[in-house]
Amino acid sequence: MSEGSKGSSLAFGQVVIGPPGSGKTTYCHGMQEFMGRIGRKVTVVNLDPANEAMPYQCAVDIAELITLPDVMENLKLGPNGGLIYCMEYLEANFDWLQEKLAAFRGHYYLFDCPGQVELYTHHHALKNVFAQLAKWNFRLAAVHLVDSHYCTDPGKFISVLCTSLSTMLHVELPHVNILSKMDLIEQYGKLAFNLDYYTEVLDLSYLVDHLASDPFFRNYRRLNEKLVEVIEDYSLVSFVPLNVQDKESMRQVMQAVDKANGYSFGDQEHRSLEALMSSAVGADFHFASTLAVQEKYVQSQDKAVEEEVMDL
């Protein structure tokens, strides 16, 4: 993994990013177990200096280099400033990271990253870490987790779309956006549109019209229209639904990420032509994964209506 060595073998993996509470650590735990069952040797790398309770087996932990509580205490910084300092410190100590990763050659890597959104939209430290990993022949895909409850609020969903787009443009990695916690979506309230409207990010003018029904957002219609135009002009953002408890959902997400980072097309696993083609599918794959979740969601809504009728 020496820098600039053309002959060294490739290493594949995911950088798991997203806002606080989106389920990054849970995702790493679930994906580590899922990949382990199909025979992949998975190494989880914790890059979050504030992550103290890790359910997964952590092979490389940034806490051995620096921790957020120590930075906040010694430098008198707040949580946000402390996280930025920690990432800059990691950027200044690439040799530590390279030495730790070298002990796990031939493994598939999951990088559990901090939850501060500014690190992926404005600041350059983590972006530079990802770029350095690419120089060490890592082929990475960014897995951006977003809590699915934002779908129930049109205003928040537009904000999520803007954040996702900004992250994709700033991080500069193959990108897979994930709607996490789909098993809980029925608890958040009724969706204004079918689930595929949110996963495929269809005509957002309907969302602006829906927002206009709220007196508060009616005053900001022009702003929302311009934000929607920016999102649609780039036409980059779409989502894959995820339920960590569902093996089929995990498999579909894994296939999407394998396609993004190129793992599907290598010789790391013996796979049939059928398996290769199934991971290379585009729109049909996303439609099937969304349809399965949509059916469960509709069934839960119907059941709730029936219970209300019975109570009456």
Short mmCIF file of C-alpha atoms in Angstrom, two decimals:
data_model
loop_
_atom_site.label_atom_id
_atom_site.label_comp_id
_atom_site.label_asym_id
_atom_site.label_seq_id
_atom_site.Cartn_x
_atom_site.Cartn_y
_atom_site.Cartn_z
CA MET A 1 0.00 0.00 0.00
CA SER A 2 2.93 2.33 -0.58
CA GLU A 3 1.96 5.65 -2.08
CA GLY A 4 2.11 5.72 -5.84
CA SER A 5 2.91 2.02 -6.23
CA LYS A 6 1.22 0.90 -9.41
CA GLY A 7 1.74 -2.81 -8.91
CA SER A 8 0.15 -3.14 -5.48
CA SER A 9 -3.21 -4.89 -5.20
CA LEU A 10 -6.44 -2.95 -5.00
CA ALA A 11 -8.39 -2.63 -1.76
CA PHE A 12 -12.15 -2.10 -1.82
CA GLY A 13 -14.41 -0.55 0.75
CA GLN A 14 -17.02 1.98 1.85
CA VAL A 15 -16.82 5.27 3.67
CA VAL A 16 -20.04 5.47 5.70
CA ILE A 17 -21.12 9.09 6.14
CA GLY A 18 -24.24 10.98 7.14
CA PRO A 19 -25.69 13.25 9.82
CA PRO A 20 -25.82 12.25 13.51
CA GLY A 21 -28.40 9.59 14.31
CA SER A 22 -28.74 8.38 10.73
CA GLY A 23 -27.55 4.87 11.67
CA LYS A 24 -23.92 4.80 10.45
CA THR A 25 -22.56 2.65 13.29
CA THR A 26 -25.57 0.30 13.12
CA TYR A 27 -25.05 0.02 9.35
CA CYS A 28 -21.35 -0.87 9.80
CA HIS A 29 -22.26 -3.51 12.37
CA GLY A 30 -24.97 -5.01 10.17
CA MET A 31 -22.88 -4.93 6.99
CA GLN A 32 -19.89 -6.49 8.77
CA GLU A 33 -22.03 -9.40 9.92
CA PHE A 34 -23.80 -9.76 6.57
CA MET A 35 -20.58 -9.77 4.52
CA GLY A 36 -18.94 -12.11 6.99
CA ARG A 37 -21.68 -14.67 6.37
CA ILE A 38 -21.04 -14.66 2.61
CA GLY A 39 -17.31 -15.15 3.10
CA ARG A 40 -15.80 -11.67 2.88
CA LYS A 41 -13.04 -10.71 5.25
CA VAL A 42 -14.28 -7.36 6.57
CA THR A 43 -12.29 -4.81 8.52
CA VAL A 44 -14.15 -1.96 10.23
CA VAL A 45 -12.19 1.26 10.71
CA ASN A 46 -13.62 3.74 13.21
CA LEU A 47 -12.77 7.29 12.12
CA ASP A 48 -15.20 8.91 14.57
CA PRO A 49 -13.24 10.21 17.60
CA ALA A 50 -16.52 10.66 19.50
CA ASN A 51 -17.66 7.06 18.99
CA GLU A 52 -17.26 5.32 22.34
CA ALA A 53 -19.81 2.48 22.21
CA MET A 54 -19.08 0.39 19.12
CA PRO A 55 -21.19 -2.76 18.63
CA TYR A 56 -18.96 -4.09 15.85
CA GLN A 57 -15.49 -5.63 15.98
CA CYS A 58 -13.25 -2.62 15.41
CA ALA A 59 -9.87 -3.43 13.86
CA VAL A 60 -8.59 0.15 13.57
CA ASP A 61 -9.76 2.85 15.97
CA ILE A 62 -8.89 6.55 15.69
CA ALA A 63 -9.16 6.68 19.50
CA GLU A 64 -5.66 5.18 19.56
CA LEU A 65 -4.48 8.39 17.85
CA ILE A 66 -6.82 11.07 19.21
CA THR A 67 -10.17 11.38 20.98
CA LEU A 68 -12.73 14.16 20.99
CA PRO A 69 -13.02 14.43 24.83
CA ASP A 70 -9.24 14.94 25.11
CA VAL A 71 -9.28 17.65 22.44
CA MET A 72 -12.22 19.45 24.03
CA GLU A 73 -10.60 19.36 27.47
CA ASN A 74 -7.05 20.28 26.48
CA LEU A 75 -7.79 22.83 23.74
CA LYS A 76 -11.04 24.19 25.22
CA LEU A 77 -12.96 23.54 21.99
CA GLY A 78 -16.62 22.70 21.53
CA PRO A 79 -17.85 19.46 19.90
CA ASN A 80 -17.88 20.85 16.35
CA GLY A 81 -14.50 22.56 16.58
CA GLY A 82 -13.07 19.51 18.32
CA LEU A 83 -14.21 17.17 15.54
CA ILE A 84 -12.67 19.40 12.89
CA TYR A 85 -9.39 19.45 14.83
CA CYS A 86 -9.44 15.65 15.12
CA MET A 87 -9.90 15.25 11.36
CA GLU A 88 -7.10 17.71 10.65
CA TYR A 89 -4.91 15.78 13.09
CA LEU A 90 -5.70 12.55 11.25
CA GLU A 91 -4.84 14.24 7.95
CA ALA A 92 -1.48 15.26 9.43
CA ASN A 93 -0.79 11.66 10.56
CA PHE A 94 -1.36 9.63 7.40
CA ASP A 95 1.58 7.39 8.32
CA TRP A 96 -0.32 6.13 11.41
CA LEU A 97 -3.36 5.27 9.30
CA GLN A 98 -1.29 3.62 6.59
CA GLU A 99 0.55 1.44 9.11
CA LYS A 100 -2.71 0.32 10.74
CA LEU A 101 -4.42 -0.52 7.44
CA ALA A 102 -1.40 -2.43 6.13
CA ALA A 103 -2.05 -5.15 8.72
CA PHE A 104 -5.30 -6.08 6.96
CA ARG A 105 -4.27 -6.57 3.34
CA GLY A 106 -6.84 -8.38 1.25
CA HIS A 107 -9.76 -7.32 3.46
CA TYR A 108 -12.86 -5.33 2.58
CA TYR A 109 -12.94 -2.06 4.53
CA LEU A 110 -15.82 -0.22 6.22
CA PHE A 111 -14.86 3.29 7.38
CA ASP A 112 -17.26 4.54 10.08
CA CYS A 113 -17.03 8.34 9.81
CA PRO A 114 -18.11 11.22 12.10
CA GLY A 115 -21.60 12.68 11.86
CA GLN A 116 -20.74 16.37 11.52
CA VAL A 117 -22.33 17.44 8.22
CA GLU A 118 -19.85 20.27 7.66
CA LEU A 119 -17.05 17.73 7.26
CA TYR A 120 -18.69 16.50 4.03
CA THR A 121 -20.05 19.77 2.63
CA HIS A 122 -17.43 22.44 3.47
CA HIS A 123 -14.31 21.21 5.24
CA HIS A 124 -11.50 19.49 3.34
CA ALA A 125 -9.77 17.28 5.95
CA LEU A 126 -11.89 14.13 5.44
CA LYS A 127 -11.98 14.71 1.69
CA ASN A 128 -8.17 14.75 1.73
CA VAL A 129 -8.12 11.54 3.79
CA PHE A 130 -10.30 9.84 1.16
CA ALA A 131 -8.03 11.17 -1.61
CA GLN A 132 -4.98 9.77 0.18
CA LEU A 133 -6.65 6.37 0.49
CA ALA A 134 -7.21 6.46 -3.28
CA LYS A 135 -3.46 7.03 -3.75
CA TRP A 136 -2.92 3.88 -1.69
CA ASN A 137 -5.03 1.97 -4.25
CA PHE A 138 -8.24 1.96 -2.24
CA ARG A 139 -11.36 1.85 -4.38
CA LEU A 140 -14.03 3.41 -2.20
CA ALA A 141 -17.70 4.33 -2.49
CA ALA A 142 -19.34 6.86 -0.21
CA VAL A 143 -22.43 5.44 1.50
CA HIS A 144 -24.48 8.44 2.62
CA LEU A 145 -27.16 7.52 5.16
CA VAL A 146 -30.25 9.69 5.64
CA ASP A 147 -33.01 8.90 8.15
CA SER A 148 -36.16 7.95 6.24
CA HIS A 149 -38.38 10.00 8.58
CA TYR A 150 -37.41 13.10 6.56
CA CYS A 151 -39.69 11.80 3.80
CA THR A 152 -42.72 12.64 5.93
CA ASP A 153 -41.84 16.36 5.97
CA PRO A 154 -41.54 18.02 2.51
CA GLY A 155 -39.45 20.90 3.85
CA LYS A 156 -36.96 18.59 5.55
CA PHE A 157 -36.81 16.34 2.50
CA ILE A 158 -35.81 19.27 0.26
CA SER A 159 -33.11 20.13 2.82
CA VAL A 160 -31.90 16.51 2.74
CA LEU A 161 -31.72 16.62 -1.06
CA CYS A 162 -29.62 19.80 -0.95
CA THR A 163 -27.29 18.30 1.67
CA SER A 164 -26.94 15.05 -0.30
CA LEU A 165 -26.14 16.92 -3.51
CA SER A 166 -23.60 19.15 -1.77
CA THR A 167 -21.96 16.09 -0.18
CA MET A 168 -21.74 14.26 -3.51
CA LEU A 169 -20.06 17.22 -5.19
CA HIS A 170 -17.67 17.88 -2.31
CA VAL A 171 -16.53 14.35 -1.40
CA GLU A 172 -15.86 13.38 -5.04
CA LEU A 173 -16.37 9.63 -4.62
CA PRO A 174 -18.79 7.18 -6.25
CA HIS A 175 -21.89 7.77 -4.18
CA VAL A 176 -24.80 5.68 -2.90
CA ASN A 177 -27.48 7.54 -0.97
CA ILE A 178 -29.40 5.40 1.53
CA LEU A 179 -32.75 5.97 3.21
CA SER A 180 -32.09 4.22 6.51
CA LYS A 181 -34.48 2.87 9.18
CA MET A 182 -37.13 1.90 6.63
CA ASP A 183 -38.53 -0.57 9.14
CA LEU A 184 -39.64 2.42 11.25
CA ILE A 185 -41.07 4.62 8.50
CA GLU A 186 -44.71 3.74 9.27
CA GLN A 187 -44.18 5.19 12.76
CA TYR A 188 -43.27 8.61 11.33
CA GLY A 189 -46.64 9.27 9.72
CA LYS A 190 -48.29 8.96 6.33
CA LEU A 191 -46.25 9.84 3.24
CA ALA A 192 -47.68 12.42 0.85
CA PHE A 193 -46.59 10.33 -2.17
CA ASN A 194 -45.56 6.75 -2.93
CA LEU A 195 -42.13 5.71 -1.69
CA ASP A 196 -40.62 5.58 -5.19
CA TYR A 197 -41.32 9.31 -5.49
CA TYR A 198 -38.74 9.85 -2.73
CA THR A 199 -36.20 7.19 -3.69
CA GLU A 200 -36.10 8.16 -7.37
CA VAL A 201 -36.53 11.89 -6.60
CA LEU A 202 -39.26 12.40 -9.20
CA ASP A 203 -40.86 15.69 -10.26
CA LEU A 204 -40.22 17.89 -7.22
CA SER A 205 -42.72 20.55 -8.29
CA TYR A 206 -45.38 18.42 -6.59
CA LEU A 207 -43.41 18.71 -3.37
CA VAL A 208 -43.27 22.51 -3.70
CA ASP A 209 -47.04 22.59 -4.24
CA HIS A 210 -47.51 20.43 -1.17
CA LEU A 211 -45.34 22.82 0.84
CA ALA A 212 -47.38 25.80 -0.36
CA SER A 213 -50.38 24.46 1.53
CA ASP A 214 -48.56 25.41 4.74
CA PRO A 215 -48.94 29.15 5.51
CA PHE A 216 -45.35 29.36 6.78
CA PHE A 217 -43.76 27.86 3.65
CA ARG A 218 -46.10 29.74 1.31
CA ASN A 219 -43.96 32.84 1.84
CA TYR A 220 -40.87 30.94 0.71
CA ARG A 221 -42.32 29.32 -2.40
CA ARG A 222 -39.93 31.16 -4.73
CA LEU A 223 -36.92 30.02 -2.68
CA ASN A 224 -38.12 26.41 -2.65
CA GLU A 225 -38.66 26.50 -6.41
CA LYS A 226 -35.07 27.65 -6.97
CA LEU A 227 -33.68 24.99 -4.62
CA VAL A 228 -35.67 22.33 -6.44
CA GLU A 229 -34.36 23.61 -9.80
CA VAL A 230 -30.77 23.22 -8.60
CA ILE A 231 -31.42 19.64 -7.46
CA GLU A 232 -33.16 18.68 -10.70
CA ASP A 233 -30.57 20.41 -12.93
CA TYR A 234 -27.79 18.22 -11.50
CA SER A 235 -30.05 15.12 -11.59
CA LEU A 236 -27.66 13.16 -9.37
CA VAL A 237 -29.59 12.39 -6.19
CA SER A 238 -31.53 9.16 -5.71
CA PHE A 239 -31.89 6.81 -2.75
CA VAL A 240 -31.79 3.09 -1.98
CA PRO A 241 -34.11 2.07 0.90
CA LEU A 242 -32.52 0.12 3.75
CA ASN A 243 -33.80 -2.01 6.61
CA VAL A 244 -30.76 -3.35 8.46
CA GLN A 245 -32.89 -6.14 9.95
CA ASP A 246 -33.85 -7.45 6.49
CA LYS A 247 -31.28 -9.66 4.71
CA GLU A 248 -32.75 -8.97 1.27
CA SER A 249 -32.53 -5.22 1.86
CA MET A 250 -28.91 -5.57 2.97
CA ARG A 251 -28.09 -7.63 -0.13
CA GLN A 252 -29.58 -5.01 -2.42
CA VAL A 253 -27.63 -2.20 -0.76
CA MET A 254 -24.43 -4.28 -0.92
CA GLN A 255 -24.94 -4.85 -4.65
CA ALA A 256 -25.47 -1.13 -5.25
CA VAL A 257 -22.25 -0.29 -3.38
CA ASP A 258 -20.29 -3.10 -5.08
CA LYS A 259 -21.29 -1.65 -8.42
CA ALA A 260 -20.28 1.86 -7.34
CA ASN A 261 -16.77 1.00 -6.13
CA GLY A 262 -16.10 -1.63 -8.80
CA TYR A 263 -15.95 -4.66 -6.52
CA SER A 264 -18.60 -6.44 -8.62
CA PHE A 265 -16.34 -6.50 -11.64
CA GLY A 266 -13.19 -7.85 -9.97
CA ASP A 267 -12.01 -11.36 -9.14
CA GLN A 268 -12.23 -11.08 -5.35
CA GLU A 269 -15.04 -13.63 -5.17
CA HIS A 270 -16.02 -16.48 -7.43
CA ARG A 271 -19.35 -15.39 -8.86
CA SER A 272 -21.48 -16.62 -11.70
CA LEU A 273 -22.45 -14.50 -14.70
CA GLU A 274 -25.98 -14.31 -13.29
CA ALA A 275 -24.73 -12.85 -10.01
CA LEU A 276 -22.55 -10.35 -11.85
CA MET A 277 -25.40 -9.19 -14.05
CA SER A 278 -27.79 -8.86 -11.11
CA SER A 279 -25.40 -6.43 -9.39
CA ALA A 280 -24.88 -4.47 -12.61
CA VAL A 281 -28.58 -3.77 -13.14
CA GLY A 282 -29.58 -0.12 -12.86
CA ALA A 283 -33.17 1.14 -12.80
CA ASP A 284 -34.81 -2.30 -12.54
CA PHE A 285 -32.77 -3.10 -9.46
CA HIS A 286 -33.74 0.11 -7.69
CA PHE A 287 -37.38 -0.31 -8.65
CA ALA A 288 -37.49 -3.83 -7.23
CA SER A 289 -35.85 -2.81 -3.95
CA THR A 290 -38.22 0.14 -3.54
CA LEU A 291 -41.29 -1.89 -4.49
CA ALA A 292 -40.66 -4.43 -1.74
CA VAL A 293 -40.46 -1.71 0.92
CA GLN A 294 -43.47 0.11 -0.54
CA GLU A 295 -45.60 -3.03 -0.25
CA LYS A 296 -44.70 -3.44 3.41
CA TYR A 297 -45.42 0.24 4.05
CA VAL A 298 -48.85 0.07 2.36
CA GLN A 299 -49.72 -3.09 4.28
CA SER A 300 -48.83 -1.41 7.58
CA GLN A 301 -50.95 1.62 6.65
CA ASP A 302 -53.93 -0.61 5.74
CA LYS A 303 -53.56 -2.48 9.01
CA ALA A 304 -53.54 0.79 10.95
CA VAL A 305 -56.74 1.93 9.20
CA GLU A 306 -58.41 -1.39 9.98
CA GLU A 307 -57.49 -1.06 13.64
CA GLU A 308 -58.96 2.44 13.75
CA VAL A 309 -62.20 1.19 12.19
CA MET A 310 -62.40 -1.67 14.71
CA ASP A 311 -61.92 0.80 17.58
CA LEU A 312 -64.83 2.85 16.30
#
